[in-house]
CSV table of C-alpha atoms and ligand atoms in Angstrom, one decimal:
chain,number,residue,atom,x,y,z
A,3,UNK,CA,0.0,0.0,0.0
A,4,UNK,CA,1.1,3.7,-0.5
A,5,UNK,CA,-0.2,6.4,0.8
A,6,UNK,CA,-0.7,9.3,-1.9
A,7,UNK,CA,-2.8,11.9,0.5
A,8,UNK,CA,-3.0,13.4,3.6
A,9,UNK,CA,-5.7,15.6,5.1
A,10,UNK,CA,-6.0,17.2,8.4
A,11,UNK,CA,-8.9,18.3,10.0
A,12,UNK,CA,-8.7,20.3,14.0
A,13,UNK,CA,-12.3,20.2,14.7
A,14,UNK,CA,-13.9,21.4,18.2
A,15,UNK,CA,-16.8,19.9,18.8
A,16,UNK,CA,-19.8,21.4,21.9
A,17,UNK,CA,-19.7,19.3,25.2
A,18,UNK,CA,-23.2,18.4,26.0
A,19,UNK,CA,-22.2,19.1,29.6
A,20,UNK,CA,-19.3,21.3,30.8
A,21,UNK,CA,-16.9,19.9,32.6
A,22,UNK,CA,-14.1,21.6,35.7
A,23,UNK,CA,-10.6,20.1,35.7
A,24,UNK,CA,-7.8,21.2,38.4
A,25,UNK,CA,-7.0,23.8,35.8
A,26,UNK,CA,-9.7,25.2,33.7
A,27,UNK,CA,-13.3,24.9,32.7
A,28,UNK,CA,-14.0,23.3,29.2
A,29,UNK,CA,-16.9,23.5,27.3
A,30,UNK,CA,-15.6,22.0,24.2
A,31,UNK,CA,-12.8,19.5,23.2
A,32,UNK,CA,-10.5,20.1,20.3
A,33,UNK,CA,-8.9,17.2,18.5
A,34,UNK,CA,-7.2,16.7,14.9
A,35,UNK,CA,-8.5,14.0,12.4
A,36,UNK,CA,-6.2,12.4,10.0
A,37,UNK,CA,-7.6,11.3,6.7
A,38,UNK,CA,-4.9,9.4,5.0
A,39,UNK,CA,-5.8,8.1,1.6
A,40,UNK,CA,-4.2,5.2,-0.4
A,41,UNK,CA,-3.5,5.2,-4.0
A,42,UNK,CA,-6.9,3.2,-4.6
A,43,UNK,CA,-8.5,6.4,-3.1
A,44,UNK,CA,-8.9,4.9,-0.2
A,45,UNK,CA,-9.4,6.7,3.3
A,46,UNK,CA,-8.6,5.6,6.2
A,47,UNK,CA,-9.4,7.9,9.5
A,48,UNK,CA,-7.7,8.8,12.9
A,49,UNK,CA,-7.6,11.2,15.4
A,50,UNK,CA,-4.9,13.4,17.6
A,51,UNK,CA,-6.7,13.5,21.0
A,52,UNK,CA,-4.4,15.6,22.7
A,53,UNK,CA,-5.5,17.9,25.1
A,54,UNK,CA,-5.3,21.4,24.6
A,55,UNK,CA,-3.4,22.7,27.1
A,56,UNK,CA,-0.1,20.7,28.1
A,57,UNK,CA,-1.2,19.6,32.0
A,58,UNK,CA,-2.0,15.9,30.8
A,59,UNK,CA,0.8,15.3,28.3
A,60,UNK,CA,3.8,17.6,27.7
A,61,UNK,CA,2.0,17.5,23.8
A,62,UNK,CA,-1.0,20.0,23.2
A,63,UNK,CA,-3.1,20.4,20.2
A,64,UNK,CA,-0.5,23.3,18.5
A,65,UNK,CA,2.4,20.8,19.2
A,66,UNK,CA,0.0,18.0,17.5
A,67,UNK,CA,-0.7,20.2,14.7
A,68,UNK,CA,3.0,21.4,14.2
A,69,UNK,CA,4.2,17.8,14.2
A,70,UNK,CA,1.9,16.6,12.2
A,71,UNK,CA,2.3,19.3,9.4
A,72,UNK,CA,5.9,19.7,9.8
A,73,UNK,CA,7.0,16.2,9.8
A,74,UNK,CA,4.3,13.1,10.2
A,75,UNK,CA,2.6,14.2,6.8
A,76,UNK,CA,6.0,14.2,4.9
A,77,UNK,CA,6.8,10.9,6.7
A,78,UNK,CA,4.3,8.5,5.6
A,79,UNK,CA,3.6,10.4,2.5
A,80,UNK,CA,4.5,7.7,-0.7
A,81,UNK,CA,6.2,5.3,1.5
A,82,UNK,CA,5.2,1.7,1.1
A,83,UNK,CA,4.1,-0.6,3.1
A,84,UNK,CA,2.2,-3.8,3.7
A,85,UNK,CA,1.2,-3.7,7.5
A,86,UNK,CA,-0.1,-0.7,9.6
A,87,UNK,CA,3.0,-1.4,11.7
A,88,UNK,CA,5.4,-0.5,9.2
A,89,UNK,CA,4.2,3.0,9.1
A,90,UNK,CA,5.3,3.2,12.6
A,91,UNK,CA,8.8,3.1,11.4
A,92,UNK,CA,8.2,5.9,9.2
A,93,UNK,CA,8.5,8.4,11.9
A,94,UNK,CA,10.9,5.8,14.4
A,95,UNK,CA,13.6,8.8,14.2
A,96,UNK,CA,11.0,11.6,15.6
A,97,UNK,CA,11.0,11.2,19.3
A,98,UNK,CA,8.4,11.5,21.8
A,99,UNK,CA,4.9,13.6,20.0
A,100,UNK,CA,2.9,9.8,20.7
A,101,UNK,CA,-0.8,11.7,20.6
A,102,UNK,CA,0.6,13.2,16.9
A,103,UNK,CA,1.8,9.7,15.9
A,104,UNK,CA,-1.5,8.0,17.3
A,105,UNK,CA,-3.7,9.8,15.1
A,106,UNK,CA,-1.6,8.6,11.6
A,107,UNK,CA,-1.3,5.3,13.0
A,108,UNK,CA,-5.3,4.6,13.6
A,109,UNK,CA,-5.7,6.2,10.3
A,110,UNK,CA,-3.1,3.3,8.8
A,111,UNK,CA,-4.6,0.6,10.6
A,112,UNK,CA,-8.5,1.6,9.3
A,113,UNK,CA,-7.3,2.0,5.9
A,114,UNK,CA,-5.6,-1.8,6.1
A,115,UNK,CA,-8.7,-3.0,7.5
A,116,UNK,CA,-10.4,-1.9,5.2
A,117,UNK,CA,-8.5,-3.1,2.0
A,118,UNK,CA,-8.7,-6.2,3.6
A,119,UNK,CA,-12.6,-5.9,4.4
A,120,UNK,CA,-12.2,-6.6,7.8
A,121,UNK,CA,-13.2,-4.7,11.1
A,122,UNK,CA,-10.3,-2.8,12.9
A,123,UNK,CA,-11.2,-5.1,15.9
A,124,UNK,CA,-10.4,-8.4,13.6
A,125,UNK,CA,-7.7,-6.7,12.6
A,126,UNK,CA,-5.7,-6.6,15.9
A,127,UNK,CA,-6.6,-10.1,16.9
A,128,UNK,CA,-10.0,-8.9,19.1
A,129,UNK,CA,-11.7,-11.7,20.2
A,130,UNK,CA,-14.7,-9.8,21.5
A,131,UNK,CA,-18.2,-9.1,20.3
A,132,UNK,CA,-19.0,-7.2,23.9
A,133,UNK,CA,-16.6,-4.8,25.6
A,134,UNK,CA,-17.5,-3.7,29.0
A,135,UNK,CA,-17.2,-0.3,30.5
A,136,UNK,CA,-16.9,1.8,33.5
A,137,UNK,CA,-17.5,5.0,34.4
A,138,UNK,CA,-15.0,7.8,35.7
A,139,UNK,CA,-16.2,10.5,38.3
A,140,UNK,CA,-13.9,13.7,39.3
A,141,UNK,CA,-14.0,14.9,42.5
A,142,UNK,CA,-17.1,16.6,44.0
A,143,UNK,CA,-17.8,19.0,46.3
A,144,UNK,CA,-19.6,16.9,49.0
A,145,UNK,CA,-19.7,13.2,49.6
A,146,UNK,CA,-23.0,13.4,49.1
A,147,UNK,CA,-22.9,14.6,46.0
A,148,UNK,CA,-20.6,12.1,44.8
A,149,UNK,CA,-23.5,9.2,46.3
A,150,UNK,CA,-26.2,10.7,43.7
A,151,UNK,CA,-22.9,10.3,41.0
A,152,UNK,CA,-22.8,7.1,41.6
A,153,UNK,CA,-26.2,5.9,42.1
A,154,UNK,CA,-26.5,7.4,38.5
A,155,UNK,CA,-24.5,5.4,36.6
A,156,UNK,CA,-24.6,2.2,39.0
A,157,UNK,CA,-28.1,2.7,37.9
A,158,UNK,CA,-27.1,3.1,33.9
A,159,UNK,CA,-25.9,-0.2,34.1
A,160,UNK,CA,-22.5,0.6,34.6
A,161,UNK,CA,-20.5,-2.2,36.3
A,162,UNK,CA,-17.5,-0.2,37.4
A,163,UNK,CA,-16.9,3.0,38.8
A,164,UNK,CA,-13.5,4.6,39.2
A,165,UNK,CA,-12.9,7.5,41.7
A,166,UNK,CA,-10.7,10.3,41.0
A,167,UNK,CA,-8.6,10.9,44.2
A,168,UNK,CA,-6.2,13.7,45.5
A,169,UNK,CA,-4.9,14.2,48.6
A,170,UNK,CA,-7.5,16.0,51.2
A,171,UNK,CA,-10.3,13.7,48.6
A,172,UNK,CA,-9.2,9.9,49.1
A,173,UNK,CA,-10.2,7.9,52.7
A,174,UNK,CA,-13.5,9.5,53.0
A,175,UNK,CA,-14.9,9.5,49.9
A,176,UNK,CA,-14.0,5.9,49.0
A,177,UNK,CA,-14.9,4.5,52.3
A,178,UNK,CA,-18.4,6.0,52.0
A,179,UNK,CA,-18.9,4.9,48.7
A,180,UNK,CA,-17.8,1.6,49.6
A,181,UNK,CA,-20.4,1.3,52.5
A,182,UNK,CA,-23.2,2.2,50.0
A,183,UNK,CA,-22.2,-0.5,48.0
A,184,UNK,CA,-20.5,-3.5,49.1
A,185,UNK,CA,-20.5,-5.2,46.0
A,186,UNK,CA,-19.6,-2.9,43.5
A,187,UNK,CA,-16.4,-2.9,41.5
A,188,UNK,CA,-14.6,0.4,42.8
A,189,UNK,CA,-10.7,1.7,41.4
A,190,UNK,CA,-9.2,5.4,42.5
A,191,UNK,CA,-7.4,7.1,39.8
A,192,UNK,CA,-5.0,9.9,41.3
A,193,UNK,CA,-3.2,11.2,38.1
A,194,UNK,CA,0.3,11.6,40.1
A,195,UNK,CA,-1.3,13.5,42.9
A,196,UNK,CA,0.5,12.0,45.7
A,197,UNK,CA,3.9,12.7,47.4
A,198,UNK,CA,6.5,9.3,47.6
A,199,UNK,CA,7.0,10.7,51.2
A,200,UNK,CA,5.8,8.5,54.3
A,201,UNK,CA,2.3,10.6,55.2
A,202,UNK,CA,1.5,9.6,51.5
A,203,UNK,CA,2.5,6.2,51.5
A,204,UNK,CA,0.8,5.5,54.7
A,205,UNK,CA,-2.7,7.3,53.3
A,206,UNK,CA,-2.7,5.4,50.3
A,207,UNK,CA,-2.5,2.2,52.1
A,208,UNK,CA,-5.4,2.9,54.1
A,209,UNK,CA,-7.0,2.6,50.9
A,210,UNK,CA,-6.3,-1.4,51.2
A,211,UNK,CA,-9.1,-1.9,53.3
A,212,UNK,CA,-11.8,-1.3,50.9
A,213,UNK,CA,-11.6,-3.8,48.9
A,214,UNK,CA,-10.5,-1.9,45.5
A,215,UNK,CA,-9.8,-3.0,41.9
A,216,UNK,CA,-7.0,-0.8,41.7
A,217,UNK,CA,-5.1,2.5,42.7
A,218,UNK,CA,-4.3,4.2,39.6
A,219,UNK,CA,-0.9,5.7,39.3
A,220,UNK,CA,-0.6,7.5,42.8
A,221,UNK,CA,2.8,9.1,42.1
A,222,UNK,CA,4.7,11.3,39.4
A,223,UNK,CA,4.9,9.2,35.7
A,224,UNK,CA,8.5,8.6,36.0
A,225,UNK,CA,8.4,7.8,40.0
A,226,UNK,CA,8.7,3.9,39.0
A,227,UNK,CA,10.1,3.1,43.1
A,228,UNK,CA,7.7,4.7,44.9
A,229,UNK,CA,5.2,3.0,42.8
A,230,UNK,CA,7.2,-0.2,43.4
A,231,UNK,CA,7.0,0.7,47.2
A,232,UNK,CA,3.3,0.9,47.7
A,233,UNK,CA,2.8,-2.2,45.7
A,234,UNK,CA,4.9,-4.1,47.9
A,235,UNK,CA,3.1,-2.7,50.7
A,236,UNK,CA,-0.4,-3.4,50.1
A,237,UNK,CA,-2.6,-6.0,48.2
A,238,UNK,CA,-4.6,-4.1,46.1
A,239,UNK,CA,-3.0,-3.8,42.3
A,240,UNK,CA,-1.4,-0.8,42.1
A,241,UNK,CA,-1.8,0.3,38.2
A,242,UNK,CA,0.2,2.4,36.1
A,243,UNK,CA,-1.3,5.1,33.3
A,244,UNK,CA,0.7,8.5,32.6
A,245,UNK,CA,4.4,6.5,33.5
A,246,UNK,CA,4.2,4.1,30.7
A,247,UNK,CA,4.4,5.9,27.3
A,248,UNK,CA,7.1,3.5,26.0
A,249,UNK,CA,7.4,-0.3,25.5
A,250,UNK,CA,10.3,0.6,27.4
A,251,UNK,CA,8.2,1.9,30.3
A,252,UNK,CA,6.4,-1.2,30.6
A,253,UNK,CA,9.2,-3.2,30.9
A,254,UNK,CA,10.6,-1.1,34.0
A,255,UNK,CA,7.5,-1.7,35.6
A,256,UNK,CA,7.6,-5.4,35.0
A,257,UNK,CA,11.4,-5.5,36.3
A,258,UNK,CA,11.1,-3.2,39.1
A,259,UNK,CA,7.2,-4.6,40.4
A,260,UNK,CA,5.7,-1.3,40.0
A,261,UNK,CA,2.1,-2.3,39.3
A,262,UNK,CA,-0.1,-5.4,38.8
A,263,UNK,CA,-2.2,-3.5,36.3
A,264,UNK,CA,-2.0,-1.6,32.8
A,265,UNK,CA,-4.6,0.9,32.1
A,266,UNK,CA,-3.7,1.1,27.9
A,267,UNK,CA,-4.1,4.7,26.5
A,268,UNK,CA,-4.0,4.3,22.6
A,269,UNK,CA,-2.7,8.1,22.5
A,270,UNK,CA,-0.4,8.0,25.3
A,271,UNK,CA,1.2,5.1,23.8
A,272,UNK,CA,1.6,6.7,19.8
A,273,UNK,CA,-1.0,4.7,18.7
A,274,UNK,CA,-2.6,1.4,17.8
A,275,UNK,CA,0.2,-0.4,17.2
A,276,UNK,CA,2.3,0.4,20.3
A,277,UNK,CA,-0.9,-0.2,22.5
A,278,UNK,CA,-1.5,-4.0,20.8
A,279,UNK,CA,2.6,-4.7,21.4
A,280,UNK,CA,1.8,-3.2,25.1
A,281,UNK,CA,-1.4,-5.6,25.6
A,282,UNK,CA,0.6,-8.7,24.2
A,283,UNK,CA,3.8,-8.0,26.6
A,284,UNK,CA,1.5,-7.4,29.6
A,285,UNK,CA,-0.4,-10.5,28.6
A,286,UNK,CA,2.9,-12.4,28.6
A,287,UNK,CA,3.9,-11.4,32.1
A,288,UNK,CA,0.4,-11.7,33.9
A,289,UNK,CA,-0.7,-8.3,34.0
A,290,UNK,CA,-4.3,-7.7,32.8
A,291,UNK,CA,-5.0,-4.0,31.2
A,292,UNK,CA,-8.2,-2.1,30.0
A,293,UNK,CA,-8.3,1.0,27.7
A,294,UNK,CA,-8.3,3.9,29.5
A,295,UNK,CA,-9.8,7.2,27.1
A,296,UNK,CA,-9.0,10.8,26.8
A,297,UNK,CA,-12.5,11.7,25.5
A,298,UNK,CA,-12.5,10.9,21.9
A,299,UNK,CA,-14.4,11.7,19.6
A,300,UNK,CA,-16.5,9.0,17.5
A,301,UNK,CA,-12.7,7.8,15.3
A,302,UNK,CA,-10.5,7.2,18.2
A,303,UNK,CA,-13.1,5.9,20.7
A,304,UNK,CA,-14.1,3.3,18.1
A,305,UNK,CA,-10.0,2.4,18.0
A,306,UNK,CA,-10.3,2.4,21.7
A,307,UNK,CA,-13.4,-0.2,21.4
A,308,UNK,CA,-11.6,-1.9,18.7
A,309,UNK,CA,-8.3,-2.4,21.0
A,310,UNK,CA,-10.6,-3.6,23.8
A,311,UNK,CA,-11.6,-6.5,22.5
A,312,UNK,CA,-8.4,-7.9,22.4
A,313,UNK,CA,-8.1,-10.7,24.9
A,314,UNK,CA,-6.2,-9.3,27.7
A,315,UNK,CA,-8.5,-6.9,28.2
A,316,UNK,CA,-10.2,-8.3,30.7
A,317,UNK,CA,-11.0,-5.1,33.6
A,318,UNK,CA,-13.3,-2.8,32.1
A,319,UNK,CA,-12.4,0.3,29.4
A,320,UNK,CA,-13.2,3.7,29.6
A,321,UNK,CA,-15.2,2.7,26.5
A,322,UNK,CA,-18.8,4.8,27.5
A,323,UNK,CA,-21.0,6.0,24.9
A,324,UNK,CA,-19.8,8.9,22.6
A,325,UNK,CA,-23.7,10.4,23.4
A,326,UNK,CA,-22.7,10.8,27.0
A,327,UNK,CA,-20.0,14.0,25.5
A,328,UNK,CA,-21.2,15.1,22.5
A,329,UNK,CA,-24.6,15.9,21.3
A,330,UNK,CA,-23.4,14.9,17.4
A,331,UNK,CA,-20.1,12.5,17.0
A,332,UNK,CA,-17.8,13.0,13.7
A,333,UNK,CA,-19.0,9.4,13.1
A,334,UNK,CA,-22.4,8.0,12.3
A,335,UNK,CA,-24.2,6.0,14.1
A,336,UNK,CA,-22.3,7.2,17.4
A,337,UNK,CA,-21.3,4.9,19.7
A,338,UNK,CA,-23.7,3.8,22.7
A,339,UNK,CA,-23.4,1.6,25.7
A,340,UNK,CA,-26.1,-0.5,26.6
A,341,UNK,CA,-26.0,-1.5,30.7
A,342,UNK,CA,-22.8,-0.9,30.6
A,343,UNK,CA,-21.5,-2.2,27.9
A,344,UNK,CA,-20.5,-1.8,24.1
A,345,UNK,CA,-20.9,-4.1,21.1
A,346,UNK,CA,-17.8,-3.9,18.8
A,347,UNK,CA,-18.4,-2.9,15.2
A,348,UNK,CA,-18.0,-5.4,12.3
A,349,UNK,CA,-18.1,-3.6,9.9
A,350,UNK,CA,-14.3,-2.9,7.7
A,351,UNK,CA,-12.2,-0.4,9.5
A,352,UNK,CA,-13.4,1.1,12.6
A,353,UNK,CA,-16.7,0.1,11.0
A,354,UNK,CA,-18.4,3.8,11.2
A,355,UNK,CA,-19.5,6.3,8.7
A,356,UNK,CA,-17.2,9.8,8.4
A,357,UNK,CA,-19.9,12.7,9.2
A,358,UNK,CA,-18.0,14.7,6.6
A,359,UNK,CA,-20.5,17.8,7.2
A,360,UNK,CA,-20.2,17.7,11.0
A,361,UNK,CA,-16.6,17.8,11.1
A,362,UNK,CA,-17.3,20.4,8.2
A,363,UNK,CA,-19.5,22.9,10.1
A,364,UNK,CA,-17.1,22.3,13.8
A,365,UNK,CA,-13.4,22.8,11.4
A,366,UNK,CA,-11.0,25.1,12.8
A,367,UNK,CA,-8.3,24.7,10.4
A,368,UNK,CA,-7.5,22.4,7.1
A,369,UNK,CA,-4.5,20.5,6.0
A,370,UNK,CA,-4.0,19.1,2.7
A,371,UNK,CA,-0.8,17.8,1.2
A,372,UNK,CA,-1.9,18.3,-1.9
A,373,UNK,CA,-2.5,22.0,-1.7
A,374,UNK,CA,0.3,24.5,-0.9
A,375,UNK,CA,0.9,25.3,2.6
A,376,UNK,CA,0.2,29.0,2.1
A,377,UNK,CA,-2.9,28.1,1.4
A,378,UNK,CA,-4.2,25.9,4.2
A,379,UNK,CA,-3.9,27.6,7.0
A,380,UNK,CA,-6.3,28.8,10.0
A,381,UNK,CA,-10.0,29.2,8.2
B,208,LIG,MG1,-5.6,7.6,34.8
């Protein structure tokens, strides 16, 4: 295959509900499809879901943009290949940029689905018809706030409900939640929030009496031995997200026993082909993963449900329904959970219809490699 086009498309799409983070309000996401197209006039679709700001990921959308423009499109463009793998290796000598690279290697992967008329999911070696997924609350003003939260989507079917935890927001909340239901399957996420010092350590480990899934990456990304620390401590998984960007990464956490569990970020981890060499590895050592999301829109969440239904995957993914954040997806139908759950598309590639007029209507700026760059700029 060769790929004989490339179009970008940084669309910003309406939240249906608003939503605070330790930084800013948002009201709308911002993320950059990638249309690549083959020289059967093919098109095969990803998407950069980088944040916009750089409090997630060092990367931001203007990074993701500037990559992608500057170097990704010139890297894949006529270079040919037989595997959606191989196009990783056209841009091996660009380092770090993984939320730029996922979006041109989910677009590679749909298009070789597709010229082989099978789903993305079949693709990868998914063995799933069904992927199940959980439910991620922030923290709330009042415990009793949180309660209703979780009532909500315990009553929506949803089978697991992760807890986003900070210091001064972590005993309390979890223990209460965990007296209102005894049964239900309950992780913490605290996105690095936590201190390696002894207070932390021995607040975390409280946690251990309530019965959790998992604690989601408690300390700094790169803090592999305090991770290592706590999970010797306690008996809960510990589970790692923001430190493993890298093969590499995974394999210090296998060595050094930072983590029983993988939460599997297809843009963290550049892309489709990364996350399925992370999911096989983790597989191999004993370590089961889910798909953790970064609020796609309707192209990378179907990737996301696509990855998911590899076998490993055996906690539940961050997989909701597209309808829960967006009013109108970039793909039609949109994605929906039903109790809890979403079915995997079999249909070729990620087995969705491109809303070419929605993306359209919510376009902030246009790439095309076949057009001169003076004249594709900001619209
Ligand atoms: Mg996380």
């Amino acid at each position: 295959m060769k790929i004989t086009r490339v179009r970008l498309f940084e669309v910003e799409l309406p939240l249906v509900h608003s939503f605070q983070t330790s930084s800013h309000k948002k009201s709308s996401l911002t993320h950059i499809l990638v249309e690549l197209t083959d020289e059967h006039d093919s098109t095969g679709w990803g998407e950069v879901a980088s944040p916009t700001h750089p409090y997630f990921t060092s990367e931001t959308t203007d990074t993701a943009w500037l990559m992608a423009t500057g170097y990704l499109v010139q890297s894949v463009l006529g270079v040919e290949w037989e595997h959606p793998g191989d196009v990783d290796g056209c841009w091996a000598k660009i380092r770090g940029h993984e939320f730029a690279k996922a979006g041109f290697a989910g677009a590679a992967w749909d298009l070789w689905a597709k010229a082989n008329s099978q789903s993305l999911a079949a693709g990868l070696g998914g063995t799933r018809s069904v992927v199940r997924s959980g439910v991620s609350l922030g923290i709330e003003p009042t415990i009793d706030i949180l309660l209703d939260q979780v009532d909500k989507q315990v009553s929506a079917g949803y089978g697991r409900v992760k807890l986003k935890i900070a210091p001064g927001w972590d005993v309390l909340p979890v223990q209460a939640v965990r007296q209102a239901y005894p049964a239900l399957d309950l992780h913490v996420d605290a996105n690095g929030a936590y201190g390696s010092d002894t207070s932390s350590m021995d607040r975390l480990a409280q946690l251990d009496a309530y019965g959790l899934t998992m604690i989601e990456q408690p300390f700094a990304p790169r803090d592999f031995p305090a991770h290592a620390r706590l999970q010797e401590r306690i008996a809960t998984a510990v589970c790692l997200d923001e430190a493993v960007v890298q093969l590499d990464d995974l394999r210090t956490m296998i060595a050094m026993k930072a983590g029983r569990v993988l939460n599997i970020k297809v843009s963290r981890m550049a892309g489709l082909t990364v996350a399925k060499a992370a999911h096989d590895l983790a597989w191999n050592e004993g370590i089961p993963v889910w798909c953790g999301g970064m609020h796609e829109f309707g192209i990378g969440r179907a990737g996301n449900v696509a990855l998911s239904s590899l076998p490993n995957f055996t906690l539940p993914s961050d997989v909701s329904g597209s309808d829960k954040y967006y009013a109108r997806d970039v793909i039609t139908p949109a994605i929906t959970a039903r109790d809890g759950a979403v079915d995997v598309p079999t249909g070729p590639g990620i087995g969705f219809a491109i809303d070419h007029a929605w993306i359209a209507h919510n376009q902030l700026r246009y790439f095309d490699s076949e057009v001169p760059a003076d004249q594709s700029g900001r619209q």
